[in-house]
Amino acid sequence: MPPVRTARASKKAPPEGFDDLEDTLLEFAAAMKDAENAPHDGKKKYEMVWPIFQITHQRSRYIYELYYEKEAISRQLYDWLLKNGYADAGLIAKWKKQGYEKLCCVRCIQTKETNFRSTCICRVPKEQLKEGQDIQCVNCGCRGCSSGD
Amino acid sequence: MSDVPVRPPPPPPPLPAGWTEHNAPSGHTYYFNKETKKSTYTRPVAAAAQPPPPTPLPPPPASLPARPPASLGAESGYSDYNDPTHQQLNAFDPKRQMEDLIFGGAQNLYSNRGQDHARGGLRGGFRGGHNNFADRPRQPRDRPKHRQDIPGCAPWVLVRTKLRRRFVWNKDTNESFWKFPPDVMKAVIEFDRVEREKKERRERGEPSDVEEDDAMAEIEAGLAQAEEDVEIVEVEGEEGMEDEEEYEEVEVTDDEGEEASHPPKRQRTEEPPTEQPPEDDDLAWQLAQMEEMEQMGGDHEQEEYFEEEPLSEDDCKALFKELLDDTNTNPYTPWDKVLEAGALYGDERYKALPNMKARKECFDEWARDKIQYLKEQKAKQQKLDPRIPYLALLDRYATPKLYWPEFRRKYKKEPELKDMKLPDKEKEKLYREHIKRIGMHSSELKSDLTALLKAQPLAALNHSSTLDTLPSSILIDLRYISLPPSSREPLIKTYISTLPAAPEGAAASAEEEAAVAKKREERRRRERALAEREKSVQEEKRQQERDLAYGKGRLREEEMEIERAMNVGKEGLRAHLGAE
Ligand SMILES: [Zn+2]
Ligand SMILES: [Zn+2]
C-alpha cells in the first residue's frame, strides 16, 4: 500500500510530473482498498488475494510503460514511485528479461516453495498445453503469462 | 422469367450509300465504306434521314437498389416509368451519351439491343428531343469489377461493381437490373449462402473439396485482378481481336477525363441479338446506363460517389488519434481505463482501426507523442502569464451557480487552481469579476470584446491569426471569456477576416498558418474517406438485409400459396365426401 499523501508525507513532495499520474494512481489505490476489504463470499482463501496481485501487476505495468515505453516520466519520478511502493521493483526487473515480458507475479517463478520444484503452470507456453486446457495458477489467478504474443 | 419482358429489336435503319455490312470472324458486325476505305463497328447513318435514337433499357427504379415489397412483384419497377417527369428526362438518349463517354465518342446512334417495344409504345414520342445533357461530360462513377455466372440460373450473370454494388445481367436478352427478378433473387441468395459457407470453411482452415477450391481460386483471381484496377475480367475467345486488320481504323478518342488513362480494349460493336453473348465492356455500358437512369431518378447526390482516395494505414491511425484528441483523452491514463470510460465507442473513427491490438498500439504511440507535446507546452507555459490558463479554466467551469468557495472546492484538483504563481486573492477577484460579467447583456459583452480586439496591434492580431494563436494580451482579459465560445468564436473569426495581413517579420507565422491549413485539409480528406468507407459497408449491409428480407418474403408467399392450395384440396375433398 503506497502512502496516502497526507500533510506530513507531502513534506517530501513527489518530483515534478506526479500530478499527471495522480488521478490514475488514486484510482488504483481505491481499487486496492476495495480488494483488500472485499467480503469472502465463499471464495477460497487463496482466491482472495488474486485481485491484489492483479492490481499490483497493473499499477507496476502502468509505471513501467510510462517510464520505459512512453518516456513520459523522469528518472527521478520513476525512482520515487518505486521507493514509495507504487510499483513492484522486483516484478519490473523481471519484465526487462527476455521471456518474462509479461510475467504476472514473482511468486509464479519461484521453484522453492512449490511441491514439484517447478515454476507455476502459468509459465507453460500455450502451445505446450493440452488442447483446450484451461489453466489458472493458485498464486495470483494468472491464466498464462509466458506466451510469446 | 415470365415477368421480365423480352423485347424484340427494331429493324436496323438502312445504310447510307457506299457502306456495306460485314461479319468479322469474331462474330461482330462491322461496316466498310468502299469510297473512304474506312471501317467501323458503328453503324453509319445517312445524315439527313436520321431517325431518333431508340429508347434505352427500362431503367431500374429510381431509388436504387431499393426493392419494393415482394407482393408488388417485378412489375412495380416500371410503374413510375409512365410518370411524365420520367418521360421528360428520357427525352435525350442516355445510352448514346454513355456510349460516347465509354467508347470515346464513337457515333453509336443505333443499337439493336434492349428495346422495350412491348411496353413503351408511348415513349417513342419523346425520342429525339433536345439533348439537354448530352454535351455535359459526365464520368461513369461506378464500373463493373467482377462477374460470375449465377449457378442454376443461366443465362443470368451477377456483376459486382467497383462500389461493391451488384446487379444482374441476362446474357441472352442483354437486360440488366439492380432489382433482381424473383427467381434470379432466389438463385443469388442460394449462391451467396454457398459462397459464405465456403469462405467460413476456408477461414476455419478446413479442407474443401477440389471443385470448391477451383471456384474459390477463380473468385480470388477475379478479385485480385479487380484490385490491380483491371477494369473487367476478360472473356475467353476474344483474344486476338485487336489483331484483325479490319479493326485497325477504329479510333478511340481519349478526351474524356479519367477514362482516357484506361482506354477500353475494344470499340463496342453492334451485334444482332442472335449473336454470342456480349462482352464485358457491355457490362460497363449496362452499368453506366443504369447509373445514368439512377441519376435521372432525381437523386442528385453527386458527392456520394465522389471518389476519395482509399484510406491508408497512416490515415486510419491519424483518424484514431484525432478521436483521442477530440475526446480529450488523458495520455497518462492506461489504455484499459480509456476503454472503460467508453468515450471512444460511439465514434466512427473508433472503427477506423481493425482490432484492439492495433488500437492499443496506436494509443500508445499517440500517448507517447502527446505527453512529449504536453511537456514542451508546459515548459513554455511556465514562462507565460499564469492568468492565461486560469482564465481558460474559468471559461470552462465558472458558473453563476457556484460561489467562489464552492468553485474552489469543486475544482481544487485542477492545476490552474493549484498554481501558486497566481495568488489566491487574485484568483478570487478574477472569479467574482467574471461571474458578474457573465450576467451582463450579450450586446454589451460583444461591444466589449470588439473593443478589446480593436485595441490589439496588427503585429499581434492580423489576417493570419487563428483562434489558437490569439495574443496573450487577449487571453488574460476577462472581456475575452465573458461571451460563451459559441458566440465569441464566430465574432473573433469574422473580425480577423477583416484584418490586413501581418506586417513585416511575421512570415514565419504565415508559414505556420499554411501548415495548419494543410493539416486541416488532410484531416477533412481522411474523414470524408472514412465516411465513404462506412457508407459502402452500410450499403452492403443494407443490401444483404434487403436481400434476406426479400427472400423471406418470397418464401412466406410460397408457403402461403402451398397452404392455400392444401386448404382448397381439403375442402374440395370434404365437399366431395359430403356430396357422396
Ligand atoms: Zn502467470
Ligand atoms: Zn503469478
XYZ file of C-alpha atoms in Angstrom, chain B residues 8 20 148 163 211 217 247 288 320 331 348 445 515 545:
14
model
C -37.719 -7.716 -79.942
C -21.686 -2.298 -96.651
C -19.964 -14.506 -62.033
C -18.537 0.469 -55.440
C -14.318 -28.234 -57.063
C -9.454 -19.637 -56.865
C -10.339 -3.175 -86.805
C -23.179 3.196 -66.928
C -7.966 7.326 -34.419
C -2.466 10.369 -22.294
C -16.935 6.175 -36.395
C -20.326 41.922 -23.986
C 0.916 24.218 -42.359
C -30.655 -7.283 -45.228
